[in-house]
Amino acid sequence: MFKYIRQLFSGSSKNKKNVTWGDNNSSIVLVDPFTQNTLFNNQYQALAKKGYSENVIAFHCINRIATSAQNIPVELFMNGKLQEVGNNDRLSKSLLFNMTQPNTDQSGKQLIHEIISHRLIKGEFYLHTDTTSSGVVMDTEGYRPDRIQKNTSGSDKVISMLYTNGSVSKTFERDEDGYFDLLFFKTFNPLSDINGLSPISAGGMSIEQYNNANEWNKGMFDNGSKLSGIFTFDDQSDDFEALEEDQVKKFAKDLNQKFRSHQGGI
């Protein structure tokens, strides 16, 4: 039996996040320290995955806010006059239609839901509208923030923006008046002149605590609600053999050395 116990501590210890003790149903869950919190780096993939897709509370909050925003009535006024659907003006007609059906894949409400969600996840959203040479509004679509690359040329002001989606690539530069042909909104960020501050990043500590607590609890359930590192033996089996005193001391020594070598990781 002592040889069997010794085998528990042999082999590689590269993967410290899933250390098996004796059988496949007994595992220890080690969580990342908060100093390595990926939600604080404001990267869209981490914010969307850990802060939104894998956190039911943040998902519910963002979804409720975006759903409420998309149901707010929107009306079009030009020169202080309310524009109706029956208006003969080509521009107002195109704008009214665009508000209802901005592109072939989305309704106006769906587009609003998308851009509000992007803003609450990343702290930024982007909208682009195609127009004809006569100024008639065509399609409007939202761009995912992680598909936009800002070029500052070393200054604190965005010079140009590059949108990339697979093989599609568009460059947006400032016109002669200094404006982009791209609507860009960002939440105030006291630490950046060009990037918005993600609400999820600001709540990253609480979100990570919730996620890690759930991972820990799931690990406990998977382990039969037993704490990892506790050894149990079936002393009723026919091949059970009690350890001698010197074997117990040697086992305790090996166990102590093993945990000391992992102390930095835990």
Coordinates of C-alpha atoms in Angstrom, one line a residue:
M1 CA 0.0 0.0 0.0
F2 CA 2.9 2.4 0.7
K3 CA 4.2 1.9 -2.8
Y4 CA 0.7 2.8 -4.1
I5 CA 0.8 6.0 -2.0
R6 CA 4.2 6.8 -3.3
Q7 CA 2.9 6.6 -6.9
L8 CA 0.4 9.4 -6.1
F9 CA 3.3 11.9 -5.9
S10 CA 5.4 10.7 -8.8
G11 CA 5.3 12.1 -12.3
S12 CA 5.1 15.6 -13.7
S13 CA 3.6 18.5 -11.8
K14 CA 3.3 20.9 -14.8
N15 CA -0.5 21.2 -14.5
K16 CA -1.2 22.5 -11.1
K17 CA -4.8 23.4 -11.8
N18 CA -5.9 19.7 -11.8
V19 CA -4.0 17.5 -9.5
T20 CA -5.4 14.0 -9.1
W21 CA -5.3 12.3 -5.8
G22 CA -5.8 8.5 -5.9
D23 CA -8.7 8.4 -8.4
N24 CA -10.3 10.4 -11.3
N25 CA -13.1 11.8 -9.1
S26 CA -10.8 13.5 -6.6
S27 CA -9.3 16.8 -7.7
I28 CA -8.0 20.0 -6.2
V29 CA -9.1 23.3 -7.8
L30 CA -6.5 26.1 -7.7
V31 CA -7.7 29.6 -8.8
D32 CA -5.7 32.3 -10.3
P33 CA -4.6 35.1 -8.0
F34 CA -6.4 38.5 -8.5
T35 CA -3.1 40.1 -9.5
Q36 CA -3.4 38.2 -12.8
N37 CA -7.0 39.2 -13.3
T38 CA -7.5 39.1 -17.1
L39 CA -10.6 41.4 -16.8
F40 CA -8.4 44.3 -15.8
N41 CA -6.5 44.4 -19.1
N42 CA -9.5 45.6 -21.0
Q43 CA -9.1 43.0 -23.8
Y44 CA -12.4 42.4 -25.5
Q45 CA -12.0 38.6 -25.7
A46 CA -11.5 38.2 -22.0
L47 CA -14.2 40.7 -21.2
A48 CA -16.7 39.0 -23.5
K49 CA -15.9 35.5 -22.3
K50 CA -15.2 35.7 -18.6
G51 CA -17.2 38.8 -17.8
Y52 CA -20.3 38.2 -20.0
S53 CA -20.6 34.7 -21.5
E54 CA -19.5 32.9 -18.3
N55 CA -21.1 35.2 -15.7
V56 CA -24.9 34.9 -15.4
I57 CA -25.2 38.1 -13.3
A58 CA -23.3 40.3 -15.7
F59 CA -25.1 38.7 -18.7
H60 CA -28.5 39.3 -17.2
C61 CA -27.7 42.9 -16.3
I62 CA -26.3 43.8 -19.7
N63 CA -29.1 42.0 -21.5
R64 CA -31.8 43.8 -19.5
I65 CA -30.2 47.2 -20.1
A66 CA -29.8 46.6 -23.8
T67 CA -33.4 45.2 -24.1
S68 CA -34.8 48.2 -22.3
A69 CA -32.8 50.6 -24.5
Q70 CA -34.0 49.0 -27.7
N71 CA -37.6 49.5 -26.8
I72 CA -37.3 53.3 -26.3
P73 CA -39.3 55.0 -29.1
V74 CA -37.1 56.9 -31.6
E75 CA -38.5 59.7 -33.8
L76 CA -36.8 61.7 -36.6
F77 CA -36.8 65.5 -36.6
M78 CA -35.3 67.6 -39.4
N79 CA -35.1 71.4 -38.8
G80 CA -37.3 70.9 -35.8
K81 CA -40.1 69.2 -37.7
L82 CA -41.2 65.7 -37.1
Q83 CA -40.7 63.5 -40.1
E84 CA -43.5 61.0 -41.1
V85 CA -43.2 57.9 -43.2
G86 CA -45.3 59.5 -45.9
N87 CA -42.9 62.4 -46.4
N88 CA -41.7 62.8 -49.9
D89 CA -38.2 64.0 -49.0
R90 CA -35.7 61.3 -50.1
L91 CA -33.3 61.8 -47.2
S92 CA -36.0 61.6 -44.5
K93 CA -37.5 58.6 -46.2
S94 CA -34.1 56.8 -46.2
L95 CA -33.4 57.7 -42.6
L96 CA -36.8 56.5 -41.4
F97 CA -36.4 53.2 -43.3
N98 CA -32.8 52.9 -41.9
M99 CA -34.1 53.3 -38.4
T100 CA -36.5 50.5 -38.9
Q101 CA -34.4 48.2 -41.1
P102 CA -30.7 49.3 -40.8
N103 CA -29.3 46.4 -42.8
T104 CA -30.4 43.1 -44.3
D105 CA -29.6 41.1 -41.1
Q106 CA -31.0 43.2 -38.4
S107 CA -34.0 45.3 -37.3
G108 CA -33.4 48.7 -35.7
K109 CA -34.1 47.3 -32.3
Q110 CA -31.6 44.5 -32.8
L111 CA -28.9 47.0 -33.8
I112 CA -29.5 49.1 -30.8
H113 CA -29.3 46.0 -28.6
E114 CA -26.0 45.1 -30.2
I115 CA -24.3 48.5 -29.8
I116 CA -25.5 49.0 -26.2
S117 CA -24.2 45.5 -25.3
H118 CA -20.8 46.3 -26.9
R119 CA -20.6 49.5 -24.9
L120 CA -21.4 47.7 -21.6
I121 CA -18.8 45.0 -22.4
K122 CA -16.0 47.0 -23.9
G123 CA -16.9 50.6 -23.1
E124 CA -16.9 51.3 -26.8
F125 CA -19.1 50.9 -29.9
Y126 CA -18.8 51.7 -33.6
L127 CA -21.5 52.4 -36.2
H128 CA -20.9 52.8 -39.9
T129 CA -23.5 54.0 -42.5
D130 CA -23.2 53.7 -46.2
T131 CA -24.6 56.6 -48.3
T132 CA -25.0 57.2 -52.0
S133 CA -23.3 60.1 -53.8
S134 CA -26.5 62.2 -53.3
G135 CA -26.5 61.6 -49.6
V136 CA -29.3 59.0 -49.3
V137 CA -28.7 56.7 -46.4
M138 CA -28.2 53.1 -47.2
D139 CA -27.2 50.3 -44.7
T140 CA -26.1 50.9 -41.1
E141 CA -24.2 48.3 -39.2
G142 CA -22.3 48.0 -35.9
Y143 CA -18.7 46.9 -35.8
R144 CA -17.3 44.7 -33.0
P145 CA -14.8 46.7 -31.0
D146 CA -12.1 44.0 -31.2
R147 CA -12.2 44.3 -35.0
I148 CA -11.2 48.0 -34.9
Q149 CA -7.5 49.0 -34.7
K150 CA -6.8 52.6 -33.8
N151 CA -3.7 54.4 -35.2
T152 CA -2.5 57.3 -33.1
S153 CA 0.9 57.8 -34.7
G154 CA 2.4 58.3 -31.3
S155 CA 0.0 61.1 -30.3
D156 CA -3.0 61.1 -27.9
K157 CA -5.4 61.5 -30.8
V158 CA -6.7 58.9 -33.2
I159 CA -5.4 59.5 -36.7
S160 CA -7.1 56.6 -38.5
M161 CA -9.0 53.4 -37.7
L162 CA -8.8 50.1 -39.5
Y163 CA -11.7 47.6 -39.5
T164 CA -10.9 44.0 -40.3
N165 CA -13.3 41.1 -40.5
G166 CA -11.8 38.1 -42.3
S167 CA -11.0 39.2 -45.8
V168 CA -12.9 42.4 -45.5
S169 CA -10.8 45.5 -44.5
K170 CA -11.8 49.2 -44.4
T171 CA -9.7 52.2 -43.4
F172 CA -11.4 55.2 -41.9
E173 CA -9.5 58.5 -41.9
R174 CA -10.5 62.0 -40.8
D175 CA -12.0 64.3 -43.4
E176 CA -11.0 67.9 -44.0
D177 CA -13.1 68.9 -41.1
G178 CA -11.5 66.4 -38.8
Y179 CA -14.4 63.9 -38.6
F180 CA -14.5 60.2 -39.3
D181 CA -17.0 58.5 -41.5
L182 CA -17.6 56.2 -38.5
L183 CA -19.6 56.9 -35.4
F184 CA -17.4 56.1 -32.4
F185 CA -18.5 56.2 -28.8
K186 CA -16.4 55.5 -25.7
T187 CA -17.1 55.5 -22.0
F188 CA -14.9 58.0 -20.2
N189 CA -11.6 56.4 -19.2
P190 CA -9.4 58.4 -16.8
L191 CA -6.3 56.4 -17.8
S192 CA -6.7 56.6 -21.6
D193 CA -7.3 59.3 -24.2
I194 CA -8.4 56.9 -26.9
N195 CA -9.9 53.8 -25.3
G196 CA -13.1 53.5 -23.4
L197 CA -13.4 52.1 -19.9
S198 CA -15.3 48.8 -19.8
P199 CA -17.9 48.5 -17.0
I200 CA -17.1 44.8 -16.8
S201 CA -13.4 45.7 -16.3
A202 CA -14.3 48.1 -13.5
G203 CA -16.3 45.2 -11.8
G204 CA -13.6 42.7 -12.7
M205 CA -12.7 41.8 -9.1
S206 CA -16.3 40.9 -8.1
I207 CA -16.9 39.1 -11.4
E208 CA -13.8 37.0 -10.9
Q209 CA -14.7 36.2 -7.3
Y210 CA -18.1 34.9 -8.5
N211 CA -16.6 32.9 -11.3
N212 CA -13.9 31.4 -9.2
A213 CA -16.3 30.5 -6.4
N214 CA -18.5 28.7 -8.9
E215 CA -15.5 26.8 -10.2
W216 CA -14.5 25.9 -6.7
N217 CA -18.0 24.7 -5.8
K218 CA -18.2 22.6 -9.0
G219 CA -14.9 21.0 -8.1
M220 CA -16.3 20.2 -4.7
F221 CA -19.4 18.6 -6.3
D222 CA -17.3 16.6 -8.8
N223 CA -15.2 15.4 -5.8
G224 CA -18.3 14.2 -3.9
S225 CA -18.2 17.3 -1.6
K226 CA -14.9 16.1 -0.1
L227 CA -12.0 18.5 0.4
S228 CA -9.0 17.7 -1.8
G229 CA -6.0 16.2 -0.2
I230 CA -7.9 14.0 2.3
F231 CA -6.9 10.4 2.1
T232 CA -9.3 7.6 2.9
F233 CA -8.7 3.9 2.9
D234 CA -11.0 1.0 2.7
D235 CA -9.9 -1.0 5.7
Q236 CA -12.6 -3.6 5.0
S237 CA -11.1 -4.9 1.8
D238 CA -9.2 -8.2 1.8
D239 CA -5.9 -6.7 0.6
F240 CA -5.8 -3.9 3.2
E241 CA -2.6 -3.7 5.1
A242 CA -1.8 -1.3 7.9
L243 CA 1.4 0.8 7.6
E244 CA 4.2 0.3 9.9
E245 CA 5.4 3.2 12.1
D246 CA 8.5 3.9 10.0
Q247 CA 6.4 3.8 6.9
V248 CA 4.0 6.4 8.4
K249 CA 6.9 8.7 9.2
K250 CA 8.4 8.3 5.8
F251 CA 5.0 9.0 4.2
A252 CA 4.5 12.1 6.3
K253 CA 8.0 13.3 5.3
D254 CA 7.3 12.8 1.6
L255 CA 3.9 14.5 1.9
N256 CA 5.5 17.5 3.6
Q257 CA 8.2 17.8 1.0
K258 CA 5.7 17.5 -1.8
F259 CA 3.5 20.4 -0.5
R260 CA 6.6 22.5 0.2
S261 CA 7.6 22.2 -3.5
H262 CA 4.1 23.3 -4.5
Q263 CA 3.8 26.1 -2.0
G264 CA 4.7 28.8 -4.5
G265 CA 1.9 27.7 -6.9
I266 CA -0.7 27.5 -4.2

